[in-house]
C-alpha cells in the first residue's frame, strides 16, 4: 500500500504510528469532542422523561454518566497511551485474535443505529425547513457523508474544528433563553410526571431510563478512534495530555448527559406551553425551532434550526460512518484473510443505516436502544474489568496491550466468555424471561456480570490464553524510555514497506520482520509464525 493510500485508509488494521500522529493534544481532543455533537441525546432525554417522569429520568442519566465514565477511563487511557483503537485493545484484553470479531460487529451495529437516528433527525429538519419528503431526506443525509469520510482523520479534524463554535452557540441559545425569560419553566420541569402521570420516584424506572441512555456506552469506541492519534506523552505535555485524554475520552459523557437534560427540559416546555406539543416534543428540530421562534423572526428561526440540525448530523455521522467502516473492515479481514479497503465497508455501513431510516426506526427508539445497551455494556465493561483488575490488580493479564496475529490465541475465554454470559443473561432479563422485576434491572445485570466474570475466569484459567508467546523475536525495544510506543522503523520482508516497531513481528522464516497487515491478510505466506508447540 502506497503512502497516499495509507493516509486514505487511516491505519485501519494497525496501531497509529508516530510518524502520522502530527496533531497536538488540543486538536485531537477538540476533534474527538466534535463527534458528540449529535442531537440523539436530546431525543433520548425527552423520550425517557416522557416515559418515566423528570425525577426518574434525571437519576437514570446520573447512573448512565457514572457507569460510562468509570468504564471508559481505562479504555481511553490505553488508546491514547498505546495508540490503538478499541478493537486492538479488546484483542489483548481477554478476547483473543478472532474473539474480538464479535465485539466489532457490536460496535458496527452501534454506528449504523445511531447514524440512522441522526439521519432521521436531519430528514425531519429538511422536511420542516425545505419541504423535502422524509424518504428523500433520509437518502440525502446518507449520501452527503460518504465523500467527507474518505480521507479519515486528516479531514475529520478540520471539519470538527471549524464547525464546533457555531454548533455550541446554536445549541446553548434556547436553553439560556428559557432560563432567563421563563424561569417558571424550571419548576414545571422538575414537577413533570411523564405522559402517563406515573413519574413518582421508582428504582425500576430509574434503571429502565438508565438502560436507554447506556446504549451510548459504545460511544467510547468512537472517541478512541480519535484518541489513538494522541502524540507521545512527555514531561512537557503531561498535564495537557491527561486533561485531553480525560475530557475527550470518558469525559464525553459529561456533555452527553447535559444534552439529555436539556432535551428533556425543552420537551417539557413544549408539552406545557405549545398546543399539541406532546406529539412532537421528542423531536430535536421542533424543540429548537419553537424556542428560536420566541427569540427571532420565524424565517430566521427556521433557518437556524435547519442549520443546527445539518451541522450536528454531519459532525456525528462522519464519525459514525468512519468508525463503522473501521469496525467492519477489521472483522471481515480477519475472517476472510482479505483486505478490501475501508471504503467498501463505508458503503455497507451507510446502506444499512439508510434501510433503518426508511423503516422508520425513530418510532421504536426506546426498545431498540434498551436492547442494544445490554450488548454494548457487556463488551465495554468486560474490557474495562480486564484492564483494571486483571492487568493492574491481579497481574494475570499482560499490562502492555498485544494485538498482533501470531502473538495471540484465536479466542480467550476470559473476555469472550464473560461477554457472552453478561450479554446473554441481561438480554433474557430485558425480555422478561427472568421475571418481571428483573426486567427493569437488565442494565445492572449486564454491568455486574461483565465486571465480575473476567477475574473469575482469568483465575480459573491461570491467564493461560492471553499470549501464545511472550517474545516476538525482535531485539529492538517496543517502547521508548518514556513508555511510549517506539518510533523505530523496520522493513517488512513480505510487502517491502517500512513500519514502526510495534507493528512488526519476526519472520517465521528467519529472514527479517513482517508487518501486522501482511499477517492479518495471509500475505506473509511462510513468514507467519507457527503455532507454539507448548502453551
PDB file of C-alpha atoms in Angstrom, residues 139-242:
ATOM      1  CA  UNK A 139     -31.144   9.473   1.249  1.00  0.00           C
ATOM      2  CA  UNK A 140     -29.661  12.989   1.246  1.00  0.00           C
ATOM      3  CA  UNK A 141     -28.444  12.690   4.837  1.00  0.00           C
ATOM      4  CA  UNK A 142     -26.702   9.444   3.910  1.00  0.00           C
ATOM      5  CA  UNK A 143     -25.132  10.348   0.577  1.00  0.00           C
ATOM      6  CA  UNK A 144     -23.527  13.626   1.693  1.00  0.00           C
ATOM      7  CA  UNK A 145     -21.491  11.803   4.350  1.00  0.00           C
ATOM      8  CA  UNK A 146     -19.562   9.487   2.029  1.00  0.00           C
ATOM      9  CA  UNK A 147     -17.113  11.999   0.475  1.00  0.00           C
ATOM     10  CA  UNK A 148     -16.429  13.586   3.874  1.00  0.00           C
ATOM     11  CA  UNK A 149     -15.224  10.310   5.406  1.00  0.00           C
ATOM     12  CA  UNK A 150     -12.905   9.178   2.605  1.00  0.00           C
ATOM     13  CA  UNK A 151      -9.762  10.836   3.991  1.00  0.00           C
ATOM     14  CA  UNK A 152     -10.213   9.860   7.631  1.00  0.00           C
ATOM     15  CA  UNK A 153      -8.587  11.862  10.418  1.00  0.00           C
ATOM     16  CA  UNK A 154      -6.828  14.300   8.068  1.00  0.00           C
ATOM     17  CA  UNK A 155     -10.171  15.803   7.004  1.00  0.00           C
ATOM     18  CA  UNK A 156     -12.288  14.989  10.055  1.00  0.00           C
ATOM     19  CA  UNK A 157     -10.050  17.006  12.385  1.00  0.00           C
ATOM     20  CA  UNK A 158     -10.532  20.141  10.237  1.00  0.00           C
ATOM     21  CA  UNK A 159     -14.275  19.606   9.906  1.00  0.00           C
ATOM     22  CA  UNK A 160     -14.801  19.232  13.659  1.00  0.00           C
ATOM     23  CA  UNK A 161     -12.655  22.266  14.496  1.00  0.00           C
ATOM     24  CA  UNK A 162     -14.439  24.577  12.046  1.00  0.00           C
ATOM     25  CA  UNK A 163     -17.999  23.644  12.967  1.00  0.00           C
ATOM     26  CA  UNK A 164     -17.816  23.317  16.764  1.00  0.00           C
ATOM     27  CA  UNK A 165     -18.104  27.066  17.722  1.00  0.00           C
ATOM     28  CA  UNK A 166     -21.227  27.594  15.586  1.00  0.00           C
ATOM     29  CA  UNK A 167     -22.798  24.382  16.894  1.00  0.00           C
ATOM     30  CA  UNK A 168     -22.171  25.365  20.536  1.00  0.00           C
ATOM     31  CA  UNK A 169     -23.851  28.765  20.173  1.00  0.00           C
ATOM     32  CA  UNK A 170     -26.905  27.378  18.378  1.00  0.00           C
ATOM     33  CA  UNK A 171     -27.334  24.565  20.893  1.00  0.00           C
ATOM     34  CA  UNK A 172     -26.993  26.588  24.095  1.00  0.00           C
ATOM     35  CA  UNK A 173     -29.073  29.608  22.981  1.00  0.00           C
ATOM     36  CA  UNK A 174     -32.587  28.124  23.538  1.00  0.00           C
ATOM     37  CA  UNK A 175     -31.740  26.726  26.962  1.00  0.00           C
ATOM     38  CA  UNK A 176     -30.271  30.022  28.193  1.00  0.00           C
ATOM     39  CA  UNK A 177     -33.239  31.957  26.781  1.00  0.00           C
ATOM     40  CA  UNK A 178     -35.790  29.820  28.639  1.00  0.00           C
ATOM     41  CA  UNK A 179     -33.882  30.048  31.927  1.00  0.00           C
ATOM     42  CA  UNK A 180     -33.803  33.844  31.732  1.00  0.00           C
ATOM     43  CA  UNK A 181     -37.177  34.646  30.132  1.00  0.00           C
ATOM     44  CA  UNK A 182     -39.272  31.805  31.554  1.00  0.00           C
ATOM     45  CA  UNK A 183     -37.853  30.966  34.994  1.00  0.00           C
ATOM     46  CA  UNK A 184     -41.115  29.215  35.878  1.00  0.00           C
ATOM     47  CA  UNK A 185     -40.182  26.533  33.314  1.00  0.00           C
ATOM     48  CA  UNK A 186     -37.661  25.175  35.858  1.00  0.00           C
ATOM     49  CA  UNK A 187     -40.318  24.287  38.444  1.00  0.00           C
ATOM     50  CA  UNK A 188     -42.550  22.881  35.690  1.00  0.00           C
ATOM     51  CA  UNK A 189     -39.650  20.741  34.562  1.00  0.00           C
ATOM     52  CA  UNK A 190     -38.988  19.185  37.974  1.00  0.00           C
ATOM     53  CA  UNK A 191     -42.709  18.582  38.579  1.00  0.00           C
ATOM     54  CA  UNK A 192     -43.287  16.741  35.279  1.00  0.00           C
ATOM     55  CA  UNK A 193     -44.653  13.221  35.895  1.00  0.00           C
ATOM     56  CA  UNK A 194     -44.435  11.787  32.358  1.00  0.00           C
ATOM     57  CA  UNK A 195     -47.149  11.267  29.761  1.00  0.00           C
ATOM     58  CA  UNK A 196     -48.985   8.690  31.925  1.00  0.00           C
ATOM     59  CA  UNK A 197     -48.621  10.649  35.155  1.00  0.00           C
ATOM     60  CA  UNK A 198     -46.684   7.849  36.809  1.00  0.00           C
ATOM     61  CA  UNK A 199     -43.407   9.641  37.384  1.00  0.00           C
ATOM     62  CA  UNK A 200     -43.118   9.195  41.135  1.00  0.00           C
ATOM     63  CA  UNK A 201     -39.605   8.100  42.174  1.00  0.00           C
ATOM     64  CA  UNK A 202     -39.041   4.422  41.362  1.00  0.00           C
ATOM     65  CA  UNK A 203     -35.811   2.434  41.291  1.00  0.00           C
ATOM     66  CA  UNK A 204     -37.156   0.264  38.469  1.00  0.00           C
ATOM     67  CA  UNK A 205     -37.979   3.324  36.347  1.00  0.00           C
ATOM     68  CA  UNK A 206     -34.544   4.788  37.064  1.00  0.00           C
ATOM     69  CA  UNK A 207     -32.831   1.696  35.682  1.00  0.00           C
ATOM     70  CA  UNK A 208     -35.159   1.487  32.690  1.00  0.00           C
ATOM     71  CA  UNK A 209     -34.245   5.095  31.891  1.00  0.00           C
ATOM     72  CA  UNK A 210     -30.559   4.387  32.507  1.00  0.00           C
ATOM     73  CA  UNK A 211     -30.771   1.357  30.202  1.00  0.00           C
ATOM     74  CA  UNK A 212     -31.854   3.507  27.267  1.00  0.00           C
ATOM     75  CA  UNK A 213     -29.064   6.019  27.956  1.00  0.00           C
ATOM     76  CA  UNK A 214     -26.490   3.243  28.393  1.00  0.00           C
ATOM     77  CA  UNK A 215     -26.993   2.213  24.771  1.00  0.00           C
ATOM     78  CA  UNK A 216     -24.479   5.032  24.222  1.00  0.00           C
ATOM     79  CA  UNK A 217     -21.753   3.126  26.075  1.00  0.00           C
ATOM     80  CA  UNK A 218     -20.107   2.146  22.775  1.00  0.00           C
ATOM     81  CA  UNK A 219     -19.557   5.860  22.062  1.00  0.00           C
ATOM     82  CA  UNK A 220     -16.222   5.453  23.856  1.00  0.00           C
ATOM     83  CA  UNK A 221     -15.053   3.436  20.845  1.00  0.00           C
ATOM     84  CA  UNK A 222     -15.726   6.422  18.583  1.00  0.00           C
ATOM     85  CA  UNK A 223     -13.875   8.719  20.978  1.00  0.00           C
ATOM     86  CA  UNK A 224     -10.989   6.252  20.853  1.00  0.00           C
ATOM     87  CA  UNK A 225     -10.899   6.364  17.058  1.00  0.00           C
ATOM     88  CA  UNK A 226      -9.688   9.948  17.554  1.00  0.00           C
ATOM     89  CA  UNK A 227      -7.705   9.441  20.786  1.00  0.00           C
ATOM     90  CA  UNK A 228      -5.438   6.859  19.146  1.00  0.00           C
ATOM     91  CA  UNK A 229      -3.831   9.790  17.304  1.00  0.00           C
ATOM     92  CA  UNK A 230      -2.634  11.460  20.517  1.00  0.00           C
ATOM     93  CA  UNK A 231       1.034  12.492  20.479  1.00  0.00           C
ATOM     94  CA  UNK A 232       3.516  10.718  22.802  1.00  0.00           C
ATOM     95  CA  UNK A 233       3.169  11.693  26.458  1.00  0.00           C
ATOM     96  CA  UNK A 234       6.201  13.604  27.703  1.00  0.00           C
ATOM     97  CA  UNK A 235       7.173  15.599  30.788  1.00  0.00           C
ATOM     98  CA  UNK A 236       6.440  18.818  28.864  1.00  0.00           C
ATOM     99  CA  UNK A 237       2.920  17.936  27.735  1.00  0.00           C
ATOM    100  CA  UNK A 238       1.888  15.581  30.548  1.00  0.00           C
ATOM    101  CA  UNK A 239      -0.759  17.831  32.123  1.00  0.00           C
ATOM    102  CA  UNK A 240      -2.298  18.766  28.777  1.00  0.00           C
ATOM    103  CA  UNK A 241      -2.130  15.128  27.671  1.00  0.00           C
ATOM    104  CA  UNK A 242      -4.040  13.885  30.731  1.00  0.00           C
TER     105      UNK A 242
END
